[in-house]
Every structure is written in structure tokens, then in C-alpha cells.
Amino acid sequence: MKLWGGRFEEGSSALLERFNASITFDKKLYRYDILGSLAHAKMLHSIKILNDKEYADICHGLQEIESEISNGEFTFNISDEDIHMAIESALTQKIGQAGKKLHTARSRNDQVALDFRMYVLDSNYNIRQQILELIEVIITLAKSHTKTLMPGMTHLQHAQPINFGFHLVAWCCALKRDIERLESSFVRNNFMPLGSGALAGTPYETDREMIARELGFKAPTLNAMDSVSDRDFALDVLYDLAMLGMHISRIAEELVLWSSYEFKFITISDKYATGSSIMPQKKNPDVPELVRGKSGRLYGNLISLLVVMKSLPLAYNKDTQEDKEPVFDSVENITISLEILKETLKTLTINKDNMLKACKIGHLSATDLADFLVKTSNIPFRQAHHITGKIVAYAESKHCDISDLSEDEIIGLDPTIKSGIKEVLDIAHSMESRKSLGGTSSTQTMQQICTLETWLQSTKDTIPNTKPTYTQHISTSNNPSK
Ligand code: ARG
């Protein structure tokens, strides 16, 4: 007999059971479901719906179920439909009548809204921690490369010389925003939906504030109907992870490019590279390629839930059951991607010499010649640009870089160019001359690193304040049941 089977004369078809059930995937929520139930029971006890014995039995039973599930001793049945009913029926089997009282003043609609929100907020916190660790690794690398010259690119063409540390700081800036974005999603969604009932609240004198406090939410949600129909909290995180996935796909793409024979700027450690089954000489960058490829599913998951939610009438609809798998998928894939990206970066070899060699291709200091003309000969930039173009064409005809021309050669080509130009065309000089705020000079890069370090430290100090307190009771990972 189903928990909801009172009005039914016939049993469900096996096909219905298979189609309707979410237990195969929502069992992952078991710890949140049990924590939510423990808080709910405590509240029911405080308002005297449960007596002391019933409350004690419920707590004990739920704790037993939790350890059975985590030890793999619990049998999940498709006929239980979802994790909420699986736990409730196991509890009733264990403790009898008292188990049947647990569902007083709640519905599966607010129960699932609570469990899923707890999972989402917990994952949000864990992912922010992981990004912090990744940023820390990148900053450490950046600090030792503020004088390592490399070609900065636009259109993937050599543009102006930069230092490698500066490039790494650019990565960190994007990742910092990813943390801030997740943090704002966390703050916006840190409200507790339980007690909303099916859609309209309940006729009991419940204390939703107490449950919110008990679980560590900021406050209960405002409106029962919104609480059971809203899935923005999940969409927020899917968007945040899609954006984060996009950022790390760009980092990954650069690792793929830089590890190619054409660049050879970096060597990926053997630990994080793979071979080919047919070409014995190959060393493939599978790790960054996969990190890059994951953005596909991260975007897909966001779109998938957006479409599920579109046009749904209020309040709860079963369509919403389709919300969990995309979120689980995004969380799991971003988690492993961040972890392996961090390890890959930690073990990376930087080939400074090849970066420097590449700086000698493509006339990286051409803009410096134009700027020198503007400063020393008082001619408009556009005209200086034109004169520089002529010098570049000359260097091309000699198959050399503009920085390799002698001062006499340059001045011979255009007498407006004053002496002192040779030094200006030097690649290191060019990089160091970009001292404008936010520029690439090593002092500016160092300043950016300092700012990031200050932010990193204060974020590390304050992030525990946003750790959902219920996670203290969740000892292992955030995806408890595989
Ligand atoms: N398994 C359901 C879900 O994930 C739980 C809520 C079911 N509520 C209901 N009235 N059928 O959405």
C-alpha cells in the first residue's frame, strides 16, 4: 500500500512506478531529508504534537536510518517513489505509530523544496571553497612569474609583451567574480521553505522560525505558495556554475594551446596527461580538454531547468521533479573539474625560454615605437602609427623582429624618429613601461597580486560564516549516496 494509497482501489502499474519515481536519483538527498525531519520533529515536539517518547523514537529511528543508508545497508524500493517516502516508511516500520505522525504540518512539496535547497546551498559553499583554493594556486604561480615575458595576444595573434604573472592574475579576476556570484546566490536563497505545506500553509501552530534557526537558515521563506513552486535557487546555482564553467574552459583552452608544439610554453605533468593508443609519441592534454568540454553540459543543465520551469502554473507541479538531475550533474562535474584543474596547475612546468623566444616573433613592441614618436616628436598618434607600419614592413622584408633593428637603421628609414628608440623597442622595457593602473608592468602586476591576496585572506576568514550550519552534521561529502 502506498503512503498516499487511501483513495485508490487498484495498485499502480509497474510502468507508472518506474516513470514516476525519483528515488533512483533523489536518494542523494537523504542526509538533508533526515536533518530536515529531525528539525521538524523537534518543532512538533515543542508545540506538543509529539510527546517525549514519540519524539525520542523518531530521532532514534531517523539516526538509525541515516547510518543504514550511509553504510549501504538500506534497500531502496522503486515503489517508495522518492527519498521522502522511503525514509518515512522505513521509520514507521521501525517505530510504528509515531513514525506516522512525522508528516504532520508538512507535505512532500515543502519537504523536497527544503532538502533540495539544503543540497544547493551546501554545494554552493563547497564550490566557493574550491575556487578559493584554485585562486590560491594560481596566485602562487603568478608571484614567481611577474618578470617572465610572454607574448600577450589579441585575435590569438601576437600583440604586446606581457608577463606571465599578469596573465594569471587575469584568470584570478574572473574566478573571484565567480565566488562573489555564488555568494550572492547563497545570500539570496538562504531561506527555509518547510512548513509551507502543500501550497497554502498548515492549520497547526507551527514554529517555522524555530526550524529555520535549527537548520541555520537566515529566516523562513515568506509565502507558502512561492516556497513550493520556486526553483530560482537551483537556477541561480546552475547559472553560476555555467559561468564558472565558461571561465575554466577558457583557462583550459589556453593550457591546451600552450602545451602544443606550436607554443611549448608549458609542459603538463605526466600525472595529468594521457597517451594515444596508436601513436606512441603522443602526450595529450585530455585534462584541460575535458574541463573545456564540460561547459557543454553546464550550459545544457541551465537551459534544461529553465525550460522545465517555463510557464508552469503555481504551485507545485510534478514537472519540478526534473530539477534535480541537472543540478547534481553540474555540481559533480564542476567539483571534479576544479579539483583536477588545481592539481594540473600545481604540477605544471613553465617553459620561460620558449615564452621569451615567442616574444621575438610578431613585432610585439611596435606600439612602443608609435608611442615613442608621439612623446618625443610631438606628432599625432595616427601619423606615428603609419610611420611605425613602414618600419614593421622593413623588418618583415629583412625577416627579423622590429626589436632587432639597429637604431641607425630605424632613424635612416624615418628621420622623425629620435635616438633612444632602441631601448624602447626592447621587449622587457616594453612590458615594464605599461605602468598604468591595472597594466602589465611587474610592479603593477605585483600590486594586483597584493590586492587579490588581501581579498583572498578576508574571504577565507569570512567564508565560514556562510557555511550552512546543518552541514556540521554532514560529515563526508556533499553527494552522500551514489
Ligand atoms: N519526488 C518529488 C519531487 O522531486 C517530491 C515531491 C512530490 N510531491 C507530490 N505532490 N507529488 O518533486
CSV table of C-alpha atoms and ligand atoms in Angstrom, one decimal:
chain,number,residue,atom,x,y,z
A,1,MET,CA,0.0,0.0,0.0
A,2,LYS,CA,1.3,3.5,-1.0
A,3,LEU,CA,1.6,6.1,1.7
A,4,TRP,CA,-0.9,8.0,-0.4
A,5,GLY,CA,-3.0,5.0,-1.3
A,6,GLY,CA,-6.1,5.6,0.7
A,7,ARG,CA,-8.4,6.6,-2.2
A,8,PHE,CA,-7.1,4.1,-4.7
A,9,GLU,CA,-8.7,0.7,-5.4
A,10,GLU,CA,-6.1,-0.6,-7.8
A,11,GLY,CA,-2.4,-0.8,-7.3
A,12,SER,CA,0.0,1.2,-9.5
A,13,SER,CA,1.3,-0.4,-12.7
A,14,ALA,CA,5.0,-1.3,-12.6
A,15,LEU,CA,5.4,1.1,-15.6
A,16,LEU,CA,3.9,4.0,-13.6
A,17,GLU,CA,6.3,3.2,-10.8
A,18,ARG,CA,9.3,3.3,-13.0
A,19,PHE,CA,8.2,6.5,-14.7
A,20,ASN,CA,7.0,8.4,-11.6
A,21,ALA,CA,9.8,7.6,-9.2
A,22,SER,CA,12.7,9.9,-8.3
A,23,ILE,CA,14.2,7.6,-5.7
A,24,THR,CA,16.9,6.4,-8.2
A,25,PHE,CA,18.5,9.9,-8.1
A,26,ASP,CA,17.0,11.8,-5.1
A,27,LYS,CA,18.3,9.3,-2.7
A,28,LYS,CA,21.4,11.6,-2.8
A,29,LEU,CA,19.4,13.9,-0.6
A,30,TYR,CA,18.9,11.5,2.2
A,31,ARG,CA,21.1,13.3,4.7
A,32,TYR,CA,19.3,16.6,4.1
A,33,ASP,CA,15.9,14.9,4.3
A,34,ILE,CA,16.8,13.4,7.7
A,35,LEU,CA,18.2,16.6,9.1
A,36,GLY,CA,15.0,18.4,7.9
A,37,SER,CA,12.9,15.8,9.6
A,38,LEU,CA,14.9,16.0,12.8
A,39,ALA,CA,14.3,19.7,12.9
A,40,HIS,CA,10.7,19.3,12.0
A,41,ALA,CA,10.2,16.7,14.8
A,42,LYS,CA,11.9,19.0,17.3
A,43,MET,CA,9.4,21.7,16.4
A,44,LEU,CA,6.4,19.3,16.5
A,45,HIS,CA,7.6,18.2,20.0
A,46,SER,CA,7.9,21.8,21.1
A,47,ILE,CA,4.3,22.5,20.1
A,48,LYS,CA,3.2,19.3,21.7
A,49,ILE,CA,2.1,17.4,18.6
A,50,LEU,CA,4.7,14.8,19.5
A,51,ASN,CA,5.1,13.6,23.1
A,52,ASP,CA,8.5,13.0,24.6
A,53,LYS,CA,8.5,9.3,23.7
A,54,GLU,CA,7.4,9.8,20.2
A,55,TYR,CA,10.0,12.5,19.6
A,56,ALA,CA,12.8,10.3,21.1
A,57,ASP,CA,11.7,7.4,19.0
A,58,ILE,CA,11.6,9.5,15.8
A,59,CYS,CA,15.1,10.9,16.4
A,60,HIS,CA,16.5,7.5,17.2
A,61,GLY,CA,14.8,5.9,14.2
A,62,LEU,CA,16.0,8.6,11.8
A,63,GLN,CA,19.5,8.3,13.1
A,64,GLU,CA,19.4,4.6,12.5
A,65,ILE,CA,18.1,5.0,9.0
A,66,GLU,CA,20.9,7.5,8.3
A,67,SER,CA,23.6,5.1,9.3
A,68,GLU,CA,21.9,2.3,7.4
A,69,ILE,CA,21.9,4.3,4.2
A,70,SER,CA,25.4,5.5,4.6
A,71,ASN,CA,26.7,2.0,5.3
A,72,GLY,CA,24.9,0.7,2.3
A,73,GLU,CA,22.6,-1.5,4.3
A,74,PHE,CA,19.4,0.3,3.3
A,75,THR,CA,17.3,-1.1,0.5
A,76,PHE,CA,15.7,1.5,-1.8
A,77,ASN,CA,12.5,0.3,-3.4
A,78,ILE,CA,11.1,1.9,-6.6
A,79,SER,CA,7.7,1.5,-5.1
A,80,ASP,CA,8.6,4.1,-2.4
A,81,GLU,CA,8.7,6.6,-5.2
A,82,ASP,CA,11.1,9.1,-3.6
A,83,ILE,CA,13.6,9.6,-0.8
A,84,HIS,CA,10.9,11.3,1.4
A,85,MET,CA,8.5,8.3,1.3
A,86,ALA,CA,11.4,5.8,1.5
A,87,ILE,CA,12.6,7.3,4.8
A,88,GLU,CA,9.1,7.8,6.2
A,89,SER,CA,8.0,4.2,5.6
A,90,ALA,CA,11.3,2.8,6.9
A,91,LEU,CA,10.7,4.9,10.0
A,92,THR,CA,7.2,3.7,10.5
A,93,GLN,CA,8.4,0.1,10.1
A,94,LYS,CA,10.9,0.7,12.8
A,95,ILE,CA,9.0,2.7,15.4
A,96,GLY,CA,5.3,2.1,14.5
A,97,GLN,CA,2.6,4.7,15.0
A,98,ALA,CA,4.9,7.6,16.0
A,99,GLY,CA,6.5,7.4,12.5
A,100,LYS,CA,3.1,8.2,11.0
A,101,LYS,CA,3.0,11.5,13.0
A,102,LEU,CA,6.1,12.9,11.4
A,103,HIS,CA,4.4,14.2,8.3
A,104,THR,CA,2.0,16.4,10.4
A,105,ALA,CA,2.2,20.0,9.3
A,106,ARG,CA,4.3,19.4,6.2
A,107,SER,CA,3.9,18.0,2.7
A,108,ARG,CA,6.4,16.5,0.3
A,109,ASN,CA,6.2,19.7,-1.6
A,110,ASP,CA,7.8,21.8,1.1
A,111,GLN,CA,9.9,18.8,2.1
A,112,VAL,CA,11.6,18.5,-1.3
A,113,ALA,CA,11.9,22.3,-1.5
A,114,LEU,CA,13.8,22.2,1.8
A,115,ASP,CA,16.0,19.2,1.0
A,116,PHE,CA,17.0,20.4,-2.4
A,117,ARG,CA,17.7,23.9,-1.2
A,118,MET,CA,20.0,22.5,1.5
A,119,TYR,CA,21.8,20.5,-1.1
A,120,VAL,CA,22.2,23.5,-3.3
A,121,LEU,CA,23.4,25.8,-0.6
A,122,ASP,CA,25.8,23.2,0.8
A,123,SER,CA,27.2,22.7,-2.7
A,124,ASN,CA,27.4,26.5,-3.2
A,125,TYR,CA,29.6,26.7,-0.2
A,126,ASN,CA,31.8,23.8,-1.1
A,127,ILE,CA,32.4,25.1,-4.6
A,128,ARG,CA,33.3,28.6,-3.3
A,129,GLN,CA,35.9,26.9,-1.1
A,130,GLN,CA,37.2,25.0,-4.1
A,131,ILE,CA,37.5,28.2,-6.2
A,132,LEU,CA,39.4,29.8,-3.4
A,133,GLU,CA,41.9,27.0,-3.4
A,134,LEU,CA,42.3,27.3,-7.1
A,135,ILE,CA,42.9,31.0,-6.9
A,136,GLU,CA,45.5,30.4,-4.2
A,137,VAL,CA,47.4,28.0,-6.5
A,138,ILE,CA,47.2,30.5,-9.4
A,139,ILE,CA,48.4,33.4,-7.3
A,140,THR,CA,51.4,31.4,-6.0
A,141,LEU,CA,52.3,30.7,-9.6
A,142,ALA,CA,51.7,34.3,-10.6
A,143,LYS,CA,54.0,35.7,-7.9
A,144,SER,CA,57.0,33.8,-9.3
A,145,HIS,CA,56.4,35.0,-12.8
A,146,THR,CA,55.9,38.8,-12.7
A,147,LYS,CA,59.0,39.2,-14.8
A,148,THR,CA,58.5,36.2,-17.1
A,149,LEU,CA,58.0,37.7,-20.5
A,150,MET,CA,55.4,36.2,-22.8
A,151,PRO,CA,53.5,37.5,-25.9
A,152,GLY,CA,50.1,39.0,-25.0
A,153,MET,CA,47.6,38.2,-27.7
A,154,THR,CA,44.5,39.6,-29.3
A,155,HIS,CA,42.8,37.6,-32.0
A,156,LEU,CA,45.3,34.9,-31.0
A,157,GLN,CA,47.9,37.0,-32.7
A,158,HIS,CA,51.0,38.4,-31.0
A,159,ALA,CA,50.0,41.8,-29.7
A,160,GLN,CA,52.1,43.3,-26.9
A,161,PRO,CA,54.6,41.8,-24.4
A,162,ILE,CA,53.2,41.0,-21.0
A,163,ASN,CA,54.5,39.0,-18.1
A,164,PHE,CA,53.1,35.5,-17.4
A,165,GLY,CA,52.0,36.5,-13.8
A,166,PHE,CA,49.8,39.3,-15.3
A,167,HIS,CA,48.0,36.7,-17.5
A,168,LEU,CA,47.5,34.5,-14.4
A,169,VAL,CA,46.0,37.5,-12.5
A,170,ALA,CA,43.5,37.9,-15.3
A,171,TRP,CA,42.3,34.4,-14.7
A,172,CYS,CA,42.0,35.1,-10.9
A,173,CYS,CA,39.9,38.2,-11.5
A,174,ALA,CA,37.3,36.1,-13.3
A,175,LEU,CA,37.3,33.4,-10.7
A,176,LYS,CA,37.0,36.0,-7.9
A,177,ARG,CA,33.8,37.2,-9.6
A,178,ASP,CA,32.6,33.6,-9.7
A,179,ILE,CA,33.0,33.3,-5.9
A,180,GLU,CA,31.1,36.6,-5.5
A,181,ARG,CA,28.4,35.5,-7.8
A,182,LEU,CA,27.9,32.3,-5.8
A,183,GLU,CA,28.0,34.2,-2.6
A,184,SER,CA,25.2,36.5,-3.7
A,185,SER,CA,23.1,33.5,-4.8
A,186,PHE,CA,23.7,32.0,-1.4
A,187,VAL,CA,22.6,35.1,0.5
A,188,ARG,CA,19.5,35.5,-1.7
A,189,ASN,CA,18.4,31.9,-1.3
A,190,ASN,CA,19.3,31.2,2.3
A,191,PHE,CA,15.6,31.0,3.4
A,192,MET,CA,13.8,28.0,4.8
A,193,PRO,CA,10.6,26.7,3.0
A,194,LEU,CA,9.5,23.9,5.3
A,195,GLY,CA,6.1,24.4,6.9
A,196,SER,CA,4.6,25.8,3.7
A,197,GLY,CA,2.6,22.5,3.4
A,198,ALA,CA,1.3,21.5,0.1
A,199,LEU,CA,0.9,25.2,-1.0
A,200,ALA,CA,-1.2,27.1,1.5
A,201,GLY,CA,0.5,26.7,4.8
A,202,THR,CA,-0.9,24.5,7.6
A,203,PRO,CA,-3.6,24.8,10.2
A,204,TYR,CA,-1.2,23.9,13.0
A,205,GLU,CA,0.5,26.5,15.3
A,206,THR,CA,3.9,25.6,13.8
A,207,ASP,CA,7.1,27.5,14.6
A,208,ARG,CA,8.8,27.9,11.2
A,209,GLU,CA,11.3,30.4,12.8
A,210,MET,CA,12.5,27.6,15.0
A,211,ILE,CA,13.1,25.2,12.1
A,212,ALA,CA,15.0,28.0,10.2
A,213,ARG,CA,17.1,28.6,13.3
A,214,GLU,CA,17.6,25.0,14.0
A,215,LEU,CA,19.0,24.3,10.5
A,216,GLY,CA,20.9,27.6,10.3
A,217,PHE,CA,18.9,29.4,7.6
A,218,LYS,CA,18.6,33.2,7.8
A,219,ALA,CA,14.8,33.0,8.1
A,220,PRO,CA,11.7,31.1,6.9
A,221,THR,CA,10.5,31.9,3.4
A,222,LEU,CA,7.8,34.5,3.1
A,223,ASN,CA,5.0,32.9,1.1
A,224,ALA,CA,4.0,29.3,1.2
A,225,MET,CA,2.9,29.2,-2.5
A,226,ASP,CA,6.1,30.7,-3.7
A,227,SER,CA,8.1,28.4,-1.4
A,228,VAL,CA,6.8,25.2,-3.0
A,229,SER,CA,6.9,26.4,-6.6
A,230,ASP,CA,10.2,28.4,-6.7
A,231,ARG,CA,13.2,26.8,-8.2
A,232,ASP,CA,15.2,30.0,-8.7
A,233,PHE,CA,17.6,28.9,-6.0
A,234,ALA,CA,18.6,26.0,-8.3
A,235,LEU,CA,18.6,28.1,-11.4
A,236,ASP,CA,20.9,30.6,-9.7
A,237,VAL,CA,23.4,28.0,-9.0
A,238,LEU,CA,23.1,26.5,-12.4
A,239,TYR,CA,23.8,29.9,-13.9
A,240,ASP,CA,26.7,30.5,-11.6
A,241,LEU,CA,28.2,27.1,-12.5
A,242,ALA,CA,27.7,27.7,-16.2
A,243,MET,CA,29.6,31.0,-15.9
A,244,LEU,CA,32.3,29.4,-13.8
A,245,GLY,CA,32.5,26.5,-16.3
A,246,MET,CA,32.9,29.0,-19.1
A,247,HIS,CA,35.7,30.7,-17.3
A,248,ILE,CA,37.6,27.5,-16.6
A,249,SER,CA,37.0,26.4,-20.2
A,250,ARG,CA,39.0,29.5,-21.3
A,251,ILE,CA,41.8,28.6,-18.9
A,252,ALA,CA,41.7,25.0,-20.1
A,253,GLU,CA,41.8,26.2,-23.7
A,254,GLU,CA,45.0,28.2,-23.0
A,255,LEU,CA,46.5,25.1,-21.4
A,256,VAL,CA,45.7,23.1,-24.5
A,257,LEU,CA,47.2,25.7,-26.8
A,258,TRP,CA,50.3,26.4,-24.6
A,259,SER,CA,51.2,22.7,-24.3
A,260,SER,CA,51.1,22.2,-28.1
A,261,TYR,CA,54.4,22.0,-30.1
A,262,GLU,CA,53.5,25.3,-31.7
A,263,PHE,CA,53.6,27.1,-28.4
A,264,LYS,CA,55.5,24.9,-25.9
A,265,PHE,CA,55.0,27.5,-23.2
A,266,ILE,CA,54.1,24.8,-20.6
A,267,THR,CA,54.6,21.2,-20.0
A,268,ILE,CA,51.7,19.3,-18.3
A,269,SER,CA,52.9,16.8,-15.7
A,270,ASP,CA,52.8,13.2,-16.8
A,271,LYS,CA,50.4,12.6,-13.9
A,272,TYR,CA,47.8,14.7,-15.6
A,273,ALA,CA,48.4,13.9,-19.3
A,274,THR,CA,47.4,10.9,-21.3
A,275,GLY,CA,48.8,8.9,-24.2
A,276,SER,CA,47.5,7.7,-27.5
A,277,SER,CA,46.6,4.0,-28.1
A,278,ILE,CA,48.1,4.2,-31.6
A,279,MET,CA,50.7,6.9,-31.7
A,280,PRO,CA,53.4,6.0,-29.2
A,281,GLN,CA,54.9,9.5,-29.2
A,282,LYS,CA,51.7,11.3,-28.2
A,283,LYS,CA,51.2,13.2,-24.9
A,284,ASN,CA,47.7,14.5,-24.9
A,285,PRO,CA,46.1,17.3,-22.8
A,286,ASP,CA,43.0,15.3,-22.0
A,287,VAL,CA,42.5,17.0,-18.6
A,288,PRO,CA,42.2,20.6,-19.9
A,289,GLU,CA,40.2,19.3,-23.0
A,290,LEU,CA,37.7,17.7,-20.7
A,291,VAL,CA,37.5,20.7,-18.4
A,292,ARG,CA,36.8,22.7,-21.6
A,293,GLY,CA,34.2,20.2,-22.8
A,294,LYS,CA,32.3,20.2,-19.5
A,295,SER,CA,30.9,23.7,-20.3
A,296,GLY,CA,28.6,21.9,-22.8
A,297,ARG,CA,26.7,20.1,-20.1
A,298,LEU,CA,26.9,23.0,-17.7
A,299,TYR,CA,25.1,25.2,-20.2
A,300,GLY,CA,22.7,22.4,-21.1
A,301,ASN,CA,21.7,21.8,-17.4
A,302,LEU,CA,20.9,25.5,-17.0
A,303,ILE,CA,18.8,25.6,-20.2
A,304,SER,CA,17.1,22.3,-19.3
A,305,LEU,CA,15.8,23.6,-16.0
A,306,LEU,CA,14.9,27.0,-17.4
A,307,VAL,CA,12.7,25.2,-19.9
A,308,VAL,CA,11.1,22.9,-17.3
A,309,MET,CA,10.1,25.9,-15.2
A,310,LYS,CA,8.8,28.0,-18.1
A,311,SER,CA,5.1,28.6,-17.9
A,312,LEU,CA,4.5,26.3,-15.0
A,313,PRO,CA,1.3,27.4,-13.2
A,314,LEU,CA,1.6,27.8,-9.4
A,315,ALA,CA,2.1,26.0,-7.2
A,316,TYR,CA,3.9,22.6,-7.2
A,317,ASN,CA,3.8,20.5,-10.4
A,318,LYS,CA,5.4,17.2,-10.9
A,319,ASP,CA,7.5,18.7,-13.7
A,320,THR,CA,9.6,20.1,-11.0
A,321,GLN,CA,10.9,16.7,-10.2
A,322,GLU,CA,13.1,17.2,-13.3
A,323,ASP,CA,15.0,19.8,-11.4
A,324,LYS,CA,17.4,17.6,-9.5
A,325,GLU,CA,19.5,15.7,-12.1
A,326,PRO,CA,20.8,18.7,-13.9
A,327,VAL,CA,21.9,20.3,-10.7
A,328,PHE,CA,23.5,17.1,-9.4
A,329,ASP,CA,25.3,16.8,-12.7
A,330,SER,CA,26.5,20.4,-12.7
A,331,VAL,CA,27.7,20.2,-9.1
A,332,GLU,CA,29.5,16.9,-9.6
A,333,ASN,CA,31.2,17.9,-12.8
A,334,ILE,CA,32.3,21.3,-11.7
A,335,THR,CA,33.6,19.8,-8.4
A,336,ILE,CA,35.9,17.3,-10.1
A,337,SER,CA,36.9,19.8,-12.8
A,338,LEU,CA,38.0,22.4,-10.2
A,339,GLU,CA,39.9,19.7,-8.3
A,340,ILE,CA,41.8,18.4,-11.3
A,341,LEU,CA,42.5,21.8,-12.8
A,342,LYS,CA,44.0,22.8,-9.5
A,343,GLU,CA,46.3,19.8,-9.4
A,344,THR,CA,47.2,20.2,-13.1
A,345,LEU,CA,48.3,23.8,-12.4
A,346,LYS,CA,50.2,22.9,-9.3
A,347,THR,CA,52.3,20.4,-11.2
A,348,LEU,CA,52.8,22.5,-14.4
A,349,THR,CA,56.2,23.3,-15.8
A,350,ILE,CA,56.6,26.8,-17.2
A,351,ASN,CA,59.0,27.0,-20.2
A,352,LYS,CA,60.2,30.6,-19.7
A,353,ASP,CA,62.7,30.3,-22.6
A,354,ASN,CA,60.1,29.4,-25.1
A,355,MET,CA,57.8,32.2,-23.9
A,356,LEU,CA,60.7,34.6,-24.4
A,357,LYS,CA,61.6,33.2,-27.8
A,358,ALA,CA,57.9,33.8,-28.8
A,359,CYS,CA,58.3,37.4,-27.8
A,360,LYS,CA,60.7,37.8,-30.6
A,361,ILE,CA,58.1,37.0,-33.2
A,362,GLY,CA,55.4,39.4,-34.4
A,363,HIS,CA,57.0,42.9,-33.6
A,364,LEU,CA,55.4,43.0,-30.1
A,365,SER,CA,57.0,46.4,-29.4
A,366,ALA,CA,55.6,48.1,-32.5
A,367,THR,CA,53.1,50.1,-30.4
A,368,ASP,CA,56.0,51.3,-28.3
A,369,LEU,CA,57.6,52.9,-31.4
A,370,ALA,CA,54.4,54.7,-32.2
A,371,ASP,CA,54.1,55.9,-28.5
A,372,PHE,CA,57.7,57.0,-28.6
A,373,LEU,CA,57.1,59.1,-31.7
A,374,VAL,CA,54.0,60.7,-30.0
A,375,LYS,CA,56.0,61.5,-26.9
A,376,THR,CA,59.3,62.7,-28.5
A,377,SER,CA,58.4,64.1,-31.9
A,378,ASN,CA,55.0,65.6,-31.0
A,379,ILE,CA,53.2,64.0,-33.9
A,380,PRO,CA,49.6,62.7,-33.7
A,381,PHE,CA,49.2,59.0,-32.8
A,382,ARG,CA,47.6,58.2,-36.2
A,383,GLN,CA,50.6,59.5,-38.1
A,384,ALA,CA,53.0,57.7,-35.7
A,385,HIS,CA,51.0,54.5,-36.4
A,386,HIS,CA,51.6,55.0,-40.1
A,387,ILE,CA,55.4,55.6,-39.7
A,388,THR,CA,55.7,52.5,-37.5
A,389,GLY,CA,53.9,50.4,-40.1
A,390,LYS,CA,56.7,51.3,-42.5
A,391,ILE,CA,59.3,50.2,-40.1
A,392,VAL,CA,57.5,46.9,-39.5
A,393,ALA,CA,57.3,46.3,-43.2
A,394,TYR,CA,61.0,46.9,-43.4
A,395,ALA,CA,61.7,44.4,-40.6
A,396,GLU,CA,59.5,41.9,-42.3
A,397,SER,CA,61.4,42.3,-45.5
A,398,LYS,CA,64.6,41.5,-43.5
A,399,HIS,CA,62.9,38.6,-41.8
A,400,CYS,CA,63.7,40.0,-38.4
A,401,ASP,CA,61.8,41.4,-35.5
A,402,ILE,CA,61.4,45.2,-35.1
A,403,SER,CA,63.3,44.9,-31.8
A,404,ASP,CA,66.3,43.5,-33.7
A,405,LEU,CA,66.8,46.6,-36.0
A,406,SER,CA,69.7,48.9,-35.1
A,407,GLU,CA,69.0,52.5,-34.1
A,408,ASP,CA,70.7,53.8,-37.2
A,409,GLU,CA,68.7,51.6,-39.5
A,410,ILE,CA,65.4,52.8,-37.9
A,411,ILE,CA,66.4,56.5,-37.9
A,412,GLY,CA,67.6,56.1,-41.5
A,413,LEU,CA,64.1,54.9,-42.5
A,414,ASP,CA,62.4,57.9,-41.0
A,415,PRO,CA,64.3,60.9,-39.6
A,416,THR,CA,61.3,62.0,-37.4
A,417,ILE,CA,62.4,59.1,-35.1
A,418,LYS,CA,64.7,60.4,-32.4
A,419,SER,CA,67.6,58.5,-30.8
A,420,GLY,CA,66.8,56.4,-27.7
A,421,ILE,CA,64.4,54.2,-29.8
A,422,LYS,CA,66.5,51.1,-29.5
A,423,GLU,CA,65.9,50.8,-25.7
A,424,VAL,CA,62.2,51.5,-26.2
A,425,LEU,CA,61.8,48.5,-28.6
A,426,ASP,CA,63.3,46.1,-26.1
A,427,ILE,CA,60.6,43.6,-25.1
A,428,ALA,CA,61.3,43.8,-21.3
A,429,HIS,CA,61.3,47.6,-21.5
A,430,SER,CA,58.0,47.5,-23.3
A,431,MET,CA,56.4,45.3,-20.7
A,432,GLU,CA,57.8,47.3,-17.8
A,433,SER,CA,56.7,50.6,-19.4
A,434,ARG,CA,53.0,49.7,-19.0
A,435,LYS,CA,52.7,51.1,-15.6
A,436,SER,CA,49.2,52.5,-15.9
A,437,LEU,CA,46.8,51.3,-13.2
A,438,GLY,CA,45.9,47.7,-13.9
A,439,GLY,CA,48.7,47.4,-16.5
A,440,THR,CA,51.3,44.6,-17.1
A,441,SER,CA,54.5,46.1,-15.6
A,442,SER,CA,55.8,43.9,-12.9
A,443,THR,CA,55.2,46.5,-10.2
A,444,GLN,CA,51.6,46.9,-11.4
A,445,THR,CA,51.2,43.1,-11.6
A,446,MET,CA,52.6,42.8,-8.1
A,447,GLN,CA,50.1,45.4,-6.8
A,448,GLN,CA,47.2,43.4,-8.4
A,449,ILE,CA,48.5,40.3,-6.7
A,450,CYS,CA,48.6,42.1,-3.4
A,451,THR,CA,45.0,43.3,-3.8
A,452,LEU,CA,43.9,39.7,-4.6
A,453,GLU,CA,45.8,38.3,-1.7
A,454,THR,CA,44.1,40.8,0.7
A,455,TRP,CA,40.8,39.8,-0.7
A,456,LEU,CA,41.7,36.1,-0.6
A,457,GLN,CA,42.6,36.3,3.1
A,458,SER,CA,39.4,38.2,4.1
A,459,THR,CA,37.3,35.8,2.1
A,460,LYS,CA,39.0,32.8,3.7
A,461,ASP,CA,38.3,34.5,7.1
A,462,THR,CA,34.6,35.2,6.4
A,463,ILE,CA,33.6,32.2,4.3
A,464,PRO,CA,32.9,30.0,7.3
A,465,ASN,CA,30.1,32.5,8.3
A,466,THR,CA,28.3,31.3,5.2
A,467,LYS,CA,28.7,27.6,5.9
A,468,PRO,CA,25.2,26.3,6.4
A,469,THR,CA,25.2,25.1,10.0
A,470,TYR,CA,23.4,21.9,9.0
A,471,THR,CA,26.5,20.8,7.2
A,472,GLN,CA,28.2,20.3,10.5
A,473,HIS,CA,26.1,17.1,10.8
A,474,ILE,CA,27.1,16.0,7.3
A,475,SER,CA,30.4,14.5,7.8
A,476,THR,CA,31.5,13.2,4.5
A,477,SER,CA,30.9,14.6,1.0
A,478,ASN,CA,28.0,16.6,-0.3
A,479,ASN,CA,26.9,13.8,-2.5
A,480,PRO,CA,26.3,11.2,0.1
A,481,SER,CA,24.6,8.4,-1.8
A,482,LYS,CA,25.9,7.3,-5.1
B,1,ARG,N1,9.7,13.5,-5.8
B,1,ARG,C1,9.1,14.7,-5.8
B,1,ARG,C2,9.9,15.8,-6.4
B,1,ARG,O1,11.1,15.6,-6.5
B,1,ARG,C3,8.7,15.1,-4.4
B,1,ARG,C4,7.5,16.0,-4.3
B,1,ARG,C5,6.3,15.2,-4.7
B,1,ARG,N2,5.1,15.9,-4.4
B,1,ARG,C6,4.0,15.5,-4.9
B,1,ARG,N3,2.9,16.1,-4.5
B,1,ARG,N4,3.9,14.5,-5.7
B,1,ARG,O2,9.5,16.8,-6.8
